[in-house]
Amino acid sequence: MQAHSGCRRRVTVLGSFTLTTDGATVPLGVDSRRLVAYLAVHPRPQERSSLAADLWPGVPAGAAARMLADAVAAVDVPELFAEDDDETAPMALAADVEVDLADAMGLVRAMPEIPTNHDPDIALLSADILPGWTAPWIAVERERFRQLRLHAIEERSLRLSSAGRFDEAVAMAQTAVQTAPSRESARRALIEAHLAQGNIAAAVAEYDDYQELLRSSVGGPAPSGLEALFPPSPAWPVLRARRPMPRSAVQLPGLRSVRGAAAPGSRRLVAGGSVPGTSTR
């Protein structure tokens, strides 16, 4: 069958599944949708027996093979699959089918080489693979992509800080923290961006928030090594933001918490000495 000239076919698996041809959504049955999604997530040709076993686990091999054949026949999109006259040959999407995950992986690989004075569109790195789908093969690839994209974002934040683009570094690291709040390396990147920016209060607040998250999730603070990011006092003073300090608030060397004239329950960290207007003993 001849492909239509200029026909653009695209599969998306980040955030949700869609198959489009020239921008128009193609409706698919459940089995056909799972098949196309699998091939979009696994770009290399897939042996049909393994493909059928992954898509229909627990189904006898013969029945799974028939279900695979039916799913292929139900996809009414010319040349969506790589052409091969042998119906037992490995399966893959055609080389000219666009896949958003492939675009995202290309961006992940390119990030270390993109100059810091250029701003790549990281929207492709903001979503998981098929959230809500529970098949084991999806879970594996979802976690793999999640780790790769978070690492790329964190490294980009550090490079932006080194280049003096502190606001952009903070925004980049915040993306990683929002995606994975309990990920220590994401918090580290954000704290380092705040410190590089000179916003020490924000850095300490971020540390506090992370410790409070650990306390609420695991029942107590966990050693993280993030304290080492902060320079020792009295090299710098920290003015605590006007908000109640969580129980896990960081106590850094040479800093002591005091109660000032601010709102009841608020505290400030100062470097040594006393707070103006208070007495010492």
Short mmCIF file of C-alpha atoms in Angstrom, two decimals:
data_model
loop_
_atom_site.label_atom_id
_atom_site.label_comp_id
_atom_site.label_asym_id
_atom_site.label_seq_id
_atom_site.Cartn_x
_atom_site.Cartn_y
_atom_site.Cartn_z
CA MET A 1 0.00 0.00 0.00
CA GLN A 2 1.34 3.43 -0.89
CA ALA A 3 1.66 6.06 1.81
CA HIS A 4 -0.18 9.30 1.22
CA SER A 5 2.22 12.02 0.14
CA GLY A 6 2.84 14.50 2.93
CA CYS A 7 0.68 12.58 5.42
CA ARG A 8 1.89 13.36 8.92
CA ARG A 9 1.31 10.64 11.49
CA ARG A 10 2.07 11.25 15.14
CA VAL A 11 1.76 9.19 18.31
CA THR A 12 1.80 10.79 21.75
CA VAL A 13 2.35 8.82 24.94
CA LEU A 14 3.43 11.60 27.31
CA GLY A 15 0.54 12.60 29.53
CA SER A 16 -2.03 10.75 27.41
CA PHE A 17 -2.28 8.58 24.33
CA THR A 18 -3.29 9.90 20.92
CA LEU A 19 -2.75 8.85 17.34
CA THR A 20 -3.23 11.56 14.73
CA THR A 21 -2.92 11.79 10.98
CA ASP A 22 -2.54 15.32 9.64
CA GLY A 23 -3.77 16.59 13.00
CA ALA A 24 -6.96 14.52 13.05
CA THR A 25 -7.36 12.05 15.90
CA VAL A 26 -7.67 8.42 14.86
CA PRO A 27 -10.03 6.37 17.07
CA LEU A 28 -8.66 2.99 18.10
CA GLY A 29 -10.01 0.02 19.99
CA VAL A 30 -8.43 -0.95 23.30
CA ASP A 31 -6.13 -3.64 21.90
CA SER A 32 -5.00 -1.54 18.94
CA ARG A 33 -4.32 1.41 21.23
CA ARG A 34 -2.16 -0.73 23.49
CA LEU A 35 -0.27 -2.08 20.49
CA VAL A 36 0.52 1.34 19.02
CA ALA A 37 1.48 2.69 22.45
CA TYR A 38 3.83 -0.25 23.04
CA LEU A 39 5.60 0.30 19.72
CA ALA A 40 5.87 4.05 20.41
CA VAL A 41 7.53 3.38 23.76
CA HIS A 42 9.80 0.66 22.33
CA PRO A 43 11.27 2.06 19.10
CA ARG A 44 13.29 -1.04 18.18
CA PRO A 45 11.58 -3.82 16.21
CA GLN A 46 9.75 -6.20 18.52
CA GLU A 47 9.52 -9.95 18.07
CA ARG A 48 5.83 -10.73 17.71
CA SER A 49 5.77 -13.54 20.24
CA SER A 50 7.32 -11.33 22.94
CA LEU A 51 5.11 -8.42 21.95
CA ALA A 52 1.96 -10.52 22.25
CA ALA A 53 3.10 -11.94 25.59
CA ASP A 54 3.68 -8.44 27.00
CA LEU A 55 0.40 -7.06 25.72
CA TRP A 56 -1.71 -10.02 26.87
CA PRO A 57 0.10 -11.60 29.82
CA GLY A 58 -1.36 -14.88 30.95
CA VAL A 59 -3.07 -15.54 27.63
CA PRO A 60 -1.94 -18.72 25.83
CA ALA A 61 0.60 -17.99 23.11
CA GLY A 62 -1.67 -19.02 20.23
CA ALA A 63 -4.55 -16.88 21.43
CA ALA A 64 -2.25 -13.92 22.10
CA ALA A 65 -0.84 -14.20 18.57
CA ARG A 66 -4.36 -14.08 17.12
CA MET A 67 -5.22 -11.06 19.28
CA LEU A 68 -2.09 -9.32 18.00
CA ALA A 69 -3.05 -10.01 14.38
CA ASP A 70 -6.55 -8.67 15.02
CA ALA A 71 -5.17 -5.55 16.70
CA VAL A 72 -2.88 -4.85 13.72
CA ALA A 73 -5.71 -5.33 11.22
CA ALA A 74 -7.97 -2.94 13.15
CA VAL A 75 -5.54 -0.01 12.78
CA ASP A 76 -6.83 1.77 9.67
CA VAL A 77 -3.84 4.06 9.12
CA PRO A 78 -1.82 3.50 5.93
CA GLU A 79 1.79 2.50 6.60
CA LEU A 80 1.70 3.23 10.30
CA PHE A 81 3.76 0.09 10.80
CA ALA A 82 7.08 -0.66 9.12
CA GLU A 83 6.35 -2.60 5.95
CA ASP A 84 7.30 -6.23 5.75
CA ASP A 85 5.67 -8.89 3.63
CA ASP A 86 6.50 -11.51 6.25
CA GLU A 87 3.70 -11.45 8.81
CA THR A 88 5.98 -13.15 11.34
CA ALA A 89 8.71 -10.46 11.09
CA PRO A 90 9.40 -8.16 14.07
CA MET A 91 7.07 -5.17 14.37
CA ALA A 92 7.85 -1.45 14.65
CA LEU A 93 6.27 1.84 13.75
CA ALA A 94 7.29 3.21 10.36
CA ALA A 95 10.43 5.34 10.45
CA ASP A 96 8.58 8.53 9.51
CA VAL A 97 5.97 8.26 12.28
CA GLU A 98 6.54 11.02 14.82
CA VAL A 99 6.56 10.05 18.50
CA ASP A 100 6.64 12.61 21.30
CA LEU A 101 8.67 10.31 23.55
CA ALA A 102 11.37 10.05 20.87
CA ASP A 103 11.43 13.85 20.68
CA ALA A 104 11.74 14.05 24.46
CA MET A 105 14.59 11.54 24.55
CA GLY A 106 16.36 13.53 21.83
CA LEU A 107 16.08 16.64 24.01
CA VAL A 108 17.42 14.76 27.04
CA ARG A 109 20.46 13.67 25.03
CA ALA A 110 20.99 17.16 23.62
CA MET A 111 20.64 19.10 26.88
CA PRO A 112 24.33 18.90 27.89
CA GLU A 113 25.32 20.43 24.55
CA ILE A 114 22.77 23.26 24.46
CA PRO A 115 24.51 26.56 25.31
CA THR A 116 23.33 28.22 28.50
CA ASN A 117 22.33 31.34 26.56
CA HIS A 118 19.71 29.29 24.70
CA ASP A 119 16.41 28.28 26.30
CA PRO A 120 15.20 24.85 25.17
CA ASP A 121 11.49 24.13 25.43
CA ILE A 122 11.32 21.60 28.24
CA ALA A 123 7.56 21.11 27.99
CA LEU A 124 8.27 17.63 26.60
CA LEU A 125 9.96 16.78 29.90
CA SER A 126 6.99 17.72 32.06
CA ALA A 127 4.85 14.58 31.78
CA ASP A 128 5.13 10.88 32.54
CA ILE A 129 4.58 8.08 30.05
CA LEU A 130 0.89 7.11 30.00
CA PRO A 131 0.01 7.96 33.61
CA GLY A 132 -2.81 5.76 34.80
CA TRP A 133 -1.83 2.82 32.59
CA THR A 134 -0.80 -0.04 34.86
CA ALA A 135 0.77 -2.68 32.61
CA PRO A 136 4.21 -3.82 33.90
CA TRP A 137 5.96 -2.91 30.64
CA ILE A 138 4.71 0.67 31.00
CA ALA A 139 5.85 0.97 34.61
CA VAL A 140 9.42 0.05 33.70
CA GLU A 141 9.70 2.53 30.84
CA ARG A 142 7.87 5.23 32.76
CA GLU A 143 10.34 5.12 35.63
CA ARG A 144 13.32 5.00 33.27
CA PHE A 145 12.16 8.11 31.41
CA ARG A 146 11.32 9.85 34.68
CA GLN A 147 14.85 9.37 35.99
CA LEU A 148 16.44 10.49 32.73
CA ARG A 149 14.39 13.65 32.38
CA LEU A 150 14.81 14.69 36.01
CA HIS A 151 18.58 14.23 35.80
CA ALA A 152 18.69 16.34 32.62
CA ILE A 153 16.66 19.12 34.27
CA GLU A 154 18.82 19.11 37.41
CA GLU A 155 22.04 19.24 35.41
CA ARG A 156 20.65 22.09 33.32
CA SER A 157 19.85 24.04 36.48
CA LEU A 158 23.42 23.64 37.74
CA ARG A 159 24.83 24.81 34.40
CA LEU A 160 22.56 27.85 34.40
CA SER A 161 23.72 28.75 37.92
CA SER A 162 27.34 28.48 36.84
CA ALA A 163 26.57 30.80 33.90
CA GLY A 164 25.01 33.41 36.19
CA ARG A 165 21.44 32.84 34.97
CA PHE A 166 20.11 32.42 38.47
CA ASP A 167 16.40 33.05 37.88
CA GLU A 168 16.34 30.48 35.09
CA ALA A 169 18.31 28.02 37.26
CA VAL A 170 15.76 28.36 40.07
CA ALA A 171 12.84 27.88 37.68
CA MET A 172 14.46 24.81 36.14
CA ALA A 173 15.14 23.22 39.53
CA GLN A 174 11.62 24.01 40.70
CA THR A 175 10.32 21.96 37.77
CA ALA A 176 12.26 18.96 39.05
CA VAL A 177 11.05 19.46 42.63
CA GLN A 178 7.43 19.77 41.52
CA THR A 179 7.77 16.53 39.56
CA ALA A 180 9.47 14.60 42.39
CA PRO A 181 9.17 16.43 45.75
CA SER A 182 10.99 13.69 47.68
CA ARG A 183 13.93 13.47 45.26
CA GLU A 184 17.03 14.70 47.10
CA SER A 185 19.00 15.63 43.98
CA ALA A 186 16.15 17.87 42.82
CA ARG A 187 16.08 19.65 46.20
CA ARG A 188 19.85 19.95 46.09
CA ALA A 189 19.72 21.63 42.68
CA LEU A 190 17.08 24.09 43.89
CA ILE A 191 18.95 24.91 47.10
CA GLU A 192 22.16 25.45 45.14
CA ALA A 193 20.34 27.72 42.69
CA HIS A 194 18.94 29.81 45.55
CA LEU A 195 22.36 30.06 47.17
CA ALA A 196 24.02 31.04 43.91
CA GLN A 197 21.35 33.71 43.52
CA GLY A 198 22.15 34.99 47.02
CA ASN A 199 18.68 34.10 48.31
CA ILE A 200 19.80 32.32 51.45
CA ALA A 201 16.44 32.57 53.20
CA ALA A 202 14.79 30.75 50.28
CA ALA A 203 17.52 28.09 50.34
CA VAL A 204 17.01 27.45 54.06
CA ALA A 205 13.23 27.41 53.61
CA GLU A 206 13.61 24.81 50.87
CA TYR A 207 15.77 22.71 53.18
CA ASP A 208 13.14 23.02 55.92
CA ASP A 209 10.35 21.99 53.57
CA TYR A 210 12.30 18.92 52.48
CA GLN A 211 13.03 17.87 56.05
CA GLU A 212 9.37 18.31 56.96
CA LEU A 213 8.37 16.16 53.98
CA LEU A 214 10.75 13.44 55.12
CA ARG A 215 9.41 13.70 58.66
CA SER A 216 5.82 13.31 57.52
CA SER A 217 6.54 10.48 55.09
CA VAL A 218 9.03 8.34 57.01
CA GLY A 219 8.26 9.38 60.57
CA GLY A 220 11.42 11.32 61.26
CA PRO A 221 14.17 13.39 59.68
CA ALA A 222 16.59 11.50 57.50
CA PRO A 223 20.24 12.43 56.96
CA SER A 224 20.57 13.98 53.54
CA GLY A 225 23.92 15.73 53.43
CA LEU A 226 22.21 18.90 52.23
CA GLU A 227 23.48 20.77 55.30
CA ALA A 228 26.92 20.81 53.70
CA LEU A 229 25.60 23.18 51.03
CA PHE A 230 25.34 26.01 53.53
CA PRO A 231 28.47 28.03 54.39
CA PRO A 232 29.27 28.33 58.08
CA SER A 233 28.15 31.35 60.08
CA PRO A 234 29.14 34.15 60.66
CA ALA A 235 30.12 34.30 56.99
CA TRP A 236 26.48 35.06 56.25
CA PRO A 237 23.35 36.05 58.21
CA VAL A 238 20.05 34.34 57.63
CA LEU A 239 16.82 36.24 58.07
CA ARG A 240 14.01 33.78 58.42
CA ALA A 241 10.93 34.55 56.40
CA ARG A 242 7.91 35.57 58.42
CA ARG A 243 6.30 32.21 58.77
CA PRO A 244 6.14 29.61 61.56
CA MET A 245 9.30 27.55 61.52
CA PRO A 246 8.69 23.81 61.12
CA ARG A 247 10.00 21.51 63.79
CA SER A 248 12.75 20.35 61.49
CA ALA A 249 14.06 23.87 60.83
CA VAL A 250 17.74 23.77 60.13
CA GLN A 251 20.06 24.84 62.90
CA LEU A 252 23.34 25.75 61.29
CA PRO A 253 26.67 26.19 63.08
CA GLY A 254 26.90 29.58 64.75
CA LEU A 255 23.23 30.36 64.16
CA ARG A 256 20.67 30.47 66.91
CA SER A 257 16.92 30.90 66.73
CA VAL A 258 15.38 33.86 68.51
CA ARG A 259 11.91 35.22 68.95
CA GLY A 260 11.62 38.77 67.78
CA ALA A 261 8.88 41.31 67.58
CA ALA A 262 7.40 39.66 64.51
CA ALA A 263 4.18 37.69 64.50
CA PRO A 264 3.79 35.29 67.44
CA GLY A 265 5.38 31.95 66.75
CA SER A 266 7.76 33.29 64.12
CA ARG A 267 11.52 33.03 64.59
CA ARG A 268 14.58 34.43 62.92
CA LEU A 269 18.05 32.95 62.59
CA VAL A 270 20.90 35.35 63.26
CA ALA A 271 24.62 34.96 63.11
CA GLY A 272 25.94 35.04 66.67
CA GLY A 273 25.41 38.05 68.99
CA SER A 274 22.00 39.28 69.93
CA VAL A 275 19.04 40.61 68.10
CA PRO A 276 18.70 44.40 68.25
CA GLY A 277 16.30 45.36 70.96
CA THR A 278 16.80 42.20 73.02
CA SER A 279 19.03 41.51 75.96
CA THR A 280 21.45 38.64 76.40
CA ARG A 281 22.34 36.70 79.46
#
